[in-house]
PDB file of C-alpha atoms in Angstrom:
ATOM      1  CA  MET A   1     109.933 145.647 281.398  1.00  0.00           C
ATOM      2  CA  GLY A   2     110.028 143.602 278.197  1.00  0.00           C
ATOM      3  CA  ASN A   3     111.650 140.234 278.120  1.00  0.00           C
ATOM      4  CA  LYS A   4     115.181 140.306 276.792  1.00  0.00           C
ATOM      5  CA  LYS A   5     115.591 138.278 273.607  1.00  0.00           C
ATOM      6  CA  ARG A   6     117.411 135.016 274.140  1.00  0.00           C
ATOM      7  CA  LEU A   7     120.128 134.518 271.562  1.00  0.00           C
ATOM      8  CA  SER A   8     120.643 131.251 269.765  1.00  0.00           C
ATOM      9  CA  ALA A   9     123.990 129.476 270.139  1.00  0.00           C
ATOM     10  CA  VAL A  10     125.117 130.793 266.741  1.00  0.00           C
ATOM     11  CA  GLU A  11     124.043 134.345 267.567  1.00  0.00           C
ATOM     12  CA  ARG A  12     125.696 134.208 270.984  1.00  0.00           C
ATOM     13  CA  ARG A  13     128.958 132.976 269.514  1.00  0.00           C
ATOM     14  CA  ALA A  14     128.932 135.785 266.931  1.00  0.00           C
ATOM     15  CA  GLN A  15     128.202 138.312 269.673  1.00  0.00           C
ATOM     16  CA  LEU A  16     131.082 137.093 271.811  1.00  0.00           C
ATOM     17  CA  LEU A  17     133.468 137.154 268.865  1.00  0.00           C
ATOM     18  CA  GLU A  18     132.530 140.758 268.124  1.00  0.00           C
ATOM     19  CA  ILE A  19     132.772 141.934 271.722  1.00  0.00           C
ATOM     20  CA  GLY A  20     135.940 139.961 272.331  1.00  0.00           C
ATOM     21  CA  ARG A  21     137.532 141.481 269.244  1.00  0.00           C
ATOM     22  CA  LYS A  22     136.864 144.993 270.536  1.00  0.00           C
ATOM     23  CA  VAL A  23     138.290 144.263 273.978  1.00  0.00           C
ATOM     24  CA  PHE A  24     141.376 142.394 272.733  1.00  0.00           C
ATOM     25  CA  ALA A  25     142.072 145.151 270.192  1.00  0.00           C
ATOM     26  CA  GLN A  26     141.830 147.810 272.861  1.00  0.00           C
ATOM     27  CA  ARG A  27     143.604 146.108 275.751  1.00  0.00           C
ATOM     28  CA  GLY A  28     145.750 143.340 274.276  1.00  0.00           C
ATOM     29  CA  TYR A  29     145.724 139.681 275.280  1.00  0.00           C
ATOM     30  CA  GLU A  30     147.205 139.909 278.761  1.00  0.00           C
ATOM     31  CA  ALA A  31     145.078 142.848 279.945  1.00  0.00           C
ATOM     32  CA  THR A  32     141.814 141.406 278.638  1.00  0.00           C
ATOM     33  CA  SER A  33     139.604 139.615 281.150  1.00  0.00           C
ATOM     34  CA  LEU A  34     136.669 137.346 280.463  1.00  0.00           C
ATOM     35  CA  ASP A  35     134.820 139.176 283.221  1.00  0.00           C
ATOM     36  CA  GLU A  36     134.848 142.312 281.087  1.00  0.00           C
ATOM     37  CA  VAL A  37     133.796 140.445 277.952  1.00  0.00           C
ATOM     38  CA  ALA A  38     130.940 138.781 279.837  1.00  0.00           C
ATOM     39  CA  ALA A  39     129.812 142.089 281.343  1.00  0.00           C
ATOM     40  CA  LYS A  40     129.714 143.776 277.953  1.00  0.00           C
ATOM     41  CA  ALA A  41     127.739 140.846 276.540  1.00  0.00           C
ATOM     42  CA  GLY A  42     125.335 140.894 279.480  1.00  0.00           C
ATOM     43  CA  ILE A  43     125.971 137.259 280.365  1.00  0.00           C
ATOM     44  CA  SER A  44     127.760 135.216 283.003  1.00  0.00           C
ATOM     45  CA  LYS A  45     131.339 134.114 282.429  1.00  0.00           C
ATOM     46  CA  PRO A  46     130.513 130.368 282.311  1.00  0.00           C
ATOM     47  CA  ILE A  47     128.645 130.964 279.037  1.00  0.00           C
ATOM     48  CA  ILE A  48     131.939 132.024 277.454  1.00  0.00           C
ATOM     49  CA  TYR A  49     133.489 128.805 278.719  1.00  0.00           C
ATOM     50  CA  GLU A  50     130.688 126.828 277.064  1.00  0.00           C
ATOM     51  CA  HIS A  51     131.459 128.367 273.670  1.00  0.00           C
ATOM     52  CA  PHE A  52     135.224 128.836 273.744  1.00  0.00           C
ATOM     53  CA  GLY A  53     136.698 127.339 276.885  1.00  0.00           C
ATOM     54  CA  ALA A  54     139.297 129.642 278.465  1.00  0.00           C
ATOM     55  CA  LYS A  55     140.410 133.089 277.308  1.00  0.00           C
ATOM     56  CA  GLU A  56     142.926 131.487 274.972  1.00  0.00           C
ATOM     57  CA  GLY A  57     140.101 129.728 273.124  1.00  0.00           C
ATOM     58  CA  LEU A  58     138.148 132.952 272.566  1.00  0.00           C
ATOM     59  CA  TYR A  59     141.285 134.731 271.401  1.00  0.00           C
ATOM     60  CA  ALA A  60     142.204 131.912 269.005  1.00  0.00           C
ATOM     61  CA  ALA A  61     138.696 131.890 267.523  1.00  0.00           C
ATOM     62  CA  ILE A  62     138.848 135.647 266.929  1.00  0.00           C
ATOM     63  CA  VAL A  63     142.284 135.426 265.316  1.00  0.00           C
ATOM     64  CA  ASP A  64     141.173 132.556 263.053  1.00  0.00           C
ATOM     65  CA  HIS A  65     138.032 134.445 262.029  1.00  0.00           C
ATOM     66  CA  GLU A  66     139.917 137.629 261.198  1.00  0.00           C
ATOM     67  CA  LEU A  67     142.706 135.829 259.406  1.00  0.00           C
ATOM     68  CA  GLU A  68     140.220 133.931 257.254  1.00  0.00           C
ATOM     69  CA  SER A  69     138.445 137.191 256.417  1.00  0.00           C
ATOM     70  CA  LEU A  70     141.710 138.835 255.375  1.00  0.00           C
ATOM     71  CA  VAL A  71     142.924 135.868 253.347  1.00  0.00           C
ATOM     72  CA  GLN A  72     139.568 135.545 251.594  1.00  0.00           C
ATOM     73  CA  ARG A  73     139.704 139.185 250.524  1.00  0.00           C
ATOM     74  CA  ILE A  74     143.155 138.755 249.066  1.00  0.00           C
ATOM     75  CA  SER A  75     142.439 135.374 247.476  1.00  0.00           C
ATOM     76  CA  LEU A  76     139.389 136.744 245.649  1.00  0.00           C
ATOM     77  CA  SER A  77     141.382 139.732 244.409  1.00  0.00           C
ATOM     78  CA  VAL A  78     144.022 137.583 242.687  1.00  0.00           C
ATOM     79  CA  GLU A  79     141.742 135.069 240.995  1.00  0.00           C
ATOM     80  CA  GLN A  80     141.875 136.684 237.572  1.00  0.00           C
ATOM     81  CA  GLY A  81     143.516 139.429 235.537  1.00  0.00           C
ATOM     82  CA  ARG A  82     146.993 140.202 234.306  1.00  0.00           C
ATOM     83  CA  PRO A  83     149.858 139.868 236.817  1.00  0.00           C
ATOM     84  CA  ARG A  84     150.164 143.578 237.636  1.00  0.00           C
ATOM     85  CA  ALA A  85     146.401 143.980 237.974  1.00  0.00           C
ATOM     86  CA  ARG A  86     146.283 141.060 240.415  1.00  0.00           C
ATOM     87  CA  PHE A  87     149.198 142.438 242.400  1.00  0.00           C
ATOM     88  CA  GLU A  88     147.501 145.833 242.653  1.00  0.00           C
ATOM     89  CA  ALA A  89     144.214 144.210 243.642  1.00  0.00           C
ATOM     90  CA  ALA A  90     145.919 142.176 246.365  1.00  0.00           C
ATOM     91  CA  VAL A  91     147.613 145.245 247.867  1.00  0.00           C
ATOM     92  CA  LEU A  92     144.353 147.189 247.766  1.00  0.00           C
ATOM     93  CA  ALA A  93     142.504 144.272 249.362  1.00  0.00           C
ATOM     94  CA  PHE A  94     145.010 144.053 252.200  1.00  0.00           C
ATOM     95  CA  LEU A  95     145.062 147.774 252.896  1.00  0.00           C
ATOM     96  CA  GLY A  96     141.289 147.894 252.531  1.00  0.00           C
ATOM     97  CA  TYR A  97     141.025 145.347 255.320  1.00  0.00           C
ATOM     98  CA  VAL A  98     143.359 147.420 257.513  1.00  0.00           C
ATOM     99  CA  ARG A  99     141.169 150.479 256.894  1.00  0.00           C
ATOM    100  CA  ASP A 100     137.791 148.763 257.233  1.00  0.00           C
ATOM    101  CA  GLU A 101     138.611 146.402 260.121  1.00  0.00           C
ATOM    102  CA  PRO A 102     141.040 148.255 262.397  1.00  0.00           C
ATOM    103  CA  GLU A 103     140.072 146.174 265.429  1.00  0.00           C
ATOM    104  CA  GLY A 104     140.550 142.933 263.545  1.00  0.00           C
ATOM    105  CA  PHE A 105     143.939 144.027 262.228  1.00  0.00           C
ATOM    106  CA  ALA A 106     144.982 145.139 265.710  1.00  0.00           C
ATOM    107  CA  VAL A 107     144.191 141.673 267.063  1.00  0.00           C
ATOM    108  CA  LEU A 108     146.015 139.968 264.183  1.00  0.00           C
ATOM    109  CA  THR A 109     149.198 141.943 264.621  1.00  0.00           C
ATOM    110  CA  ARG A 110     149.454 141.556 268.386  1.00  0.00           C
ATOM    111  CA  ASP A 111     151.478 138.701 269.850  1.00  0.00           C
ATOM    112  CA  SER A 112     149.804 135.964 271.844  1.00  0.00           C
ATOM    113  CA  PRO A 113     151.902 134.356 274.588  1.00  0.00           C
ATOM    114  CA  THR A 114     150.688 130.875 273.711  1.00  0.00           C
ATOM    115  CA  ALA A 115     150.589 130.376 269.939  1.00  0.00           C
ATOM    116  CA  ALA A 116     153.646 129.133 268.093  1.00  0.00           C
ATOM    117  CA  ARG A 117     153.090 131.536 265.191  1.00  0.00           C
ATOM    118  CA  THR A 118     151.672 134.850 266.276  1.00  0.00           C
ATOM    119  CA  GLY A 119     151.126 138.412 265.225  1.00  0.00           C
ATOM    120  CA  LEU A 120     152.730 139.609 262.013  1.00  0.00           C
ATOM    121  CA  THR A 121     154.550 136.318 261.518  1.00  0.00           C
ATOM    122  CA  ARG A 122     151.320 134.356 261.334  1.00  0.00           C
ATOM    123  CA  VAL A 123     149.670 136.898 259.031  1.00  0.00           C
ATOM    124  CA  ILE A 124     152.617 136.777 256.630  1.00  0.00           C
ATOM    125  CA  ASP A 125     152.839 132.975 256.702  1.00  0.00           C
ATOM    126  CA  GLU A 126     149.129 132.380 256.153  1.00  0.00           C
ATOM    127  CA  VAL A 127     148.617 134.964 253.424  1.00  0.00           C
ATOM    128  CA  ALA A 128     151.804 133.995 251.579  1.00  0.00           C
ATOM    129  CA  SER A 129     150.914 130.304 251.647  1.00  0.00           C
ATOM    130  CA  ARG A 130     147.400 130.976 250.341  1.00  0.00           C
ATOM    131  CA  VAL A 131     148.533 133.131 247.407  1.00  0.00           C
ATOM    132  CA  GLY A 132     151.740 131.201 246.821  1.00  0.00           C
ATOM    133  CA  ASP A 133     150.210 129.192 243.976  1.00  0.00           C
ATOM    134  CA  VAL A 134     149.678 132.434 242.052  1.00  0.00           C
ATOM    135  CA  PHE A 135     153.354 133.262 242.371  1.00  0.00           C
ATOM    136  CA  GLN A 136     154.375 129.762 241.325  1.00  0.00           C
ATOM    137  CA  SER A 137     152.184 129.751 238.216  1.00  0.00           C
ATOM    138  CA  GLU A 138     153.443 133.176 237.160  1.00  0.00           C
ATOM    139  CA  PHE A 139     157.061 132.173 237.755  1.00  0.00           C
ATOM    140  CA  GLN A 140     156.594 129.068 235.624  1.00  0.00           C
ATOM    141  CA  ARG A 141     154.894 131.038 232.873  1.00  0.00           C
ATOM    142  CA  ALA A 142     157.777 133.543 232.814  1.00  0.00           C
ATOM    143  CA  GLY A 143     160.440 130.822 232.738  1.00  0.00           C
ATOM    144  CA  TYR A 144     161.640 131.194 236.319  1.00  0.00           C
ATOM    145  CA  ARG A 145     162.180 128.417 238.829  1.00  0.00           C
ATOM    146  CA  ALA A 146     158.849 127.836 240.567  1.00  0.00           C
ATOM    147  CA  LYS A 147     160.505 126.524 243.742  1.00  0.00           C
ATOM    148  CA  VAL A 148     161.856 129.988 244.610  1.00  0.00           C
ATOM    149  CA  ALA A 149     158.395 131.587 244.325  1.00  0.00           C
ATOM    150  CA  PRO A 150     157.693 131.286 248.104  1.00  0.00           C
ATOM    151  CA  ILE A 151     160.689 133.548 248.780  1.00  0.00           C
ATOM    152  CA  TYR A 152     159.081 136.347 246.818  1.00  0.00           C
ATOM    153  CA  ALA A 153     155.592 135.614 248.108  1.00  0.00           C
ATOM    154  CA  HIS A 154     156.771 135.982 251.720  1.00  0.00           C
ATOM    155  CA  ALA A 155     158.912 139.032 250.895  1.00  0.00           C
ATOM    156  CA  LEU A 156     156.089 140.917 249.203  1.00  0.00           C
ATOM    157  CA  VAL A 157     153.427 139.930 251.729  1.00  0.00           C
ATOM    158  CA  GLY A 158     155.806 140.904 254.530  1.00  0.00           C
ATOM    159  CA  MET A 159     156.378 144.292 252.927  1.00  0.00           C
ATOM    160  CA  VAL A 160     152.658 144.994 252.567  1.00  0.00           C
ATOM    161  CA  THR A 161     151.951 143.778 256.110  1.00  0.00           C
ATOM    162  CA  GLN A 162     154.594 146.032 257.631  1.00  0.00           C
ATOM    163  CA  VAL A 163     153.333 149.003 255.640  1.00  0.00           C
ATOM    164  CA  GLY A 164     149.807 148.223 256.798  1.00  0.00           C
ATOM    165  CA  GLN A 165     150.898 148.152 260.434  1.00  0.00           C
ATOM    166  CA  TRP A 166     152.760 151.437 260.088  1.00  0.00           C
ATOM    167  CA  TRP A 167     149.805 153.009 258.267  1.00  0.00           C
ATOM    168  CA  ALA A 168     147.395 151.908 260.991  1.00  0.00           C
ATOM    169  CA  SER A 169     149.676 153.058 263.832  1.00  0.00           C
ATOM    170  CA  GLU A 170     150.002 156.500 262.212  1.00  0.00           C
ATOM    171  CA  ARG A 171     146.200 156.800 262.037  1.00  0.00           C
ATOM    172  CA  MET A 172     146.178 156.360 258.266  1.00  0.00           C
ATOM    173  CA  PRO A 173     147.673 159.713 257.198  1.00  0.00           C
ATOM    174  CA  PHE A 174     147.267 158.870 253.492  1.00  0.00           C
ATOM    175  CA  PRO A 175     144.291 157.479 251.527  1.00  0.00           C
ATOM    176  CA  VAL A 176     144.443 153.749 250.852  1.00  0.00           C
ATOM    177  CA  GLU A 177     144.892 154.270 247.100  1.00  0.00           C
ATOM    178  CA  HIS A 178     147.848 156.596 247.707  1.00  0.00           C
ATOM    179  CA  VAL A 179     149.628 154.053 249.894  1.00  0.00           C
ATOM    180  CA  ALA A 180     148.815 151.246 247.468  1.00  0.00           C
ATOM    181  CA  ARG A 181     150.316 153.148 244.513  1.00  0.00           C
ATOM    182  CA  HIS A 182     153.681 153.419 246.222  1.00  0.00           C
ATOM    183  CA  VAL A 183     153.711 149.848 247.521  1.00  0.00           C
ATOM    184  CA  VAL A 184     152.755 148.476 244.102  1.00  0.00           C
ATOM    185  CA  ALA A 185     155.368 150.616 242.370  1.00  0.00           C
ATOM    186  CA  LEU A 186     158.119 149.271 244.602  1.00  0.00           C
ATOM    187  CA  GLY A 187     157.009 145.663 244.434  1.00  0.00           C
ATOM    188  CA  TRP A 188     156.187 145.568 240.740  1.00  0.00           C
ATOM    189  CA  MET A 189     159.404 147.238 239.608  1.00  0.00           C
ATOM    190  CA  GLY A 190     161.302 144.613 241.537  1.00  0.00           C
ATOM    191  CA  LEU A 191     159.343 141.756 239.995  1.00  0.00           C
ATOM    192  CA  ARG A 192     159.413 143.180 236.491  1.00  0.00           C
ATOM    193  CA  HIS A 193     163.203 143.458 236.447  1.00  0.00           C
ATOM    194  CA  LEU A 194     163.858 140.284 238.398  1.00  0.00           C
ATOM    195  CA  PRO A 195     166.836 138.319 237.016  1.00  0.00           C
ATOM    196  CA  GLN A 196     166.408 134.578 236.718  1.00  0.00           C
ATOM    197  CA  GLU A 197     169.520 134.020 238.822  1.00  0.00           C
ATOM    198  CA  PRO A 198     169.981 136.944 241.249  1.00  0.00           C
ATOM    199  CA  GLU A 199     173.451 137.584 242.594  1.00  0.00           C
ATOM    200  CA  LEU A 200     174.834 139.503 245.542  1.00  0.00           C
ATOM    201  CA  ALA A 201     177.090 142.278 244.255  1.00  0.00           C
ATOM    202  CA  ALA A 202     179.146 142.257 247.447  1.00  0.00           C
ATOM    203  CA  VAL A 203     179.875 138.531 247.218  1.00  0.00           C
ATOM    204  CA  LYS A 204     182.785 137.706 244.939  1.00  0.00           C
ATOM    205  CA  LYS A 205     182.481 134.677 242.725  1.00  0.00           C
ATOM    206  CA  LYS A 206     184.973 131.942 243.460  1.00  0.00           C
TER     207      LYS A 206
END
């Protein structure tokens, strides 16, 4: 028998992140055991402790890694171009991540029993805060109040995130471009016709 290659610390950490992502995506946080992760990696459980501490540490590292990957995709997509082109690119980037990284998205949208901001809430908060400067600059350029931009950033990111979760849960019945066309149409029409001072029709002025 040949000697099994010994992984470096960096390689081992990457391996555990990948295996852990698969198990958490399949079983969820509570049902996942470090014994299973260790068995799949072909190591003893104490090695996981050396890299991540308890199960919570491995889970948090996976969530942070996936969230950074998602946010980076979206951030790169909105760096340049006209407003609608950037909006389209951001939606495509998000849905592309859902399609290409189903295990990562499954982990992101599950709730952890320990984190203060978890699941969809954390995804929406992080993505909206990272692209919020784009909304603010566009609001200022169009003559709108920049301080209300986060409202729209969270609303639009929340819409895309919920669509992505539905799309994934339904086993992606439509191509990504088809879903993106409809999401962009809804979001862009709302932005394009946005009044500077929106009012609630059902609320009477005093």
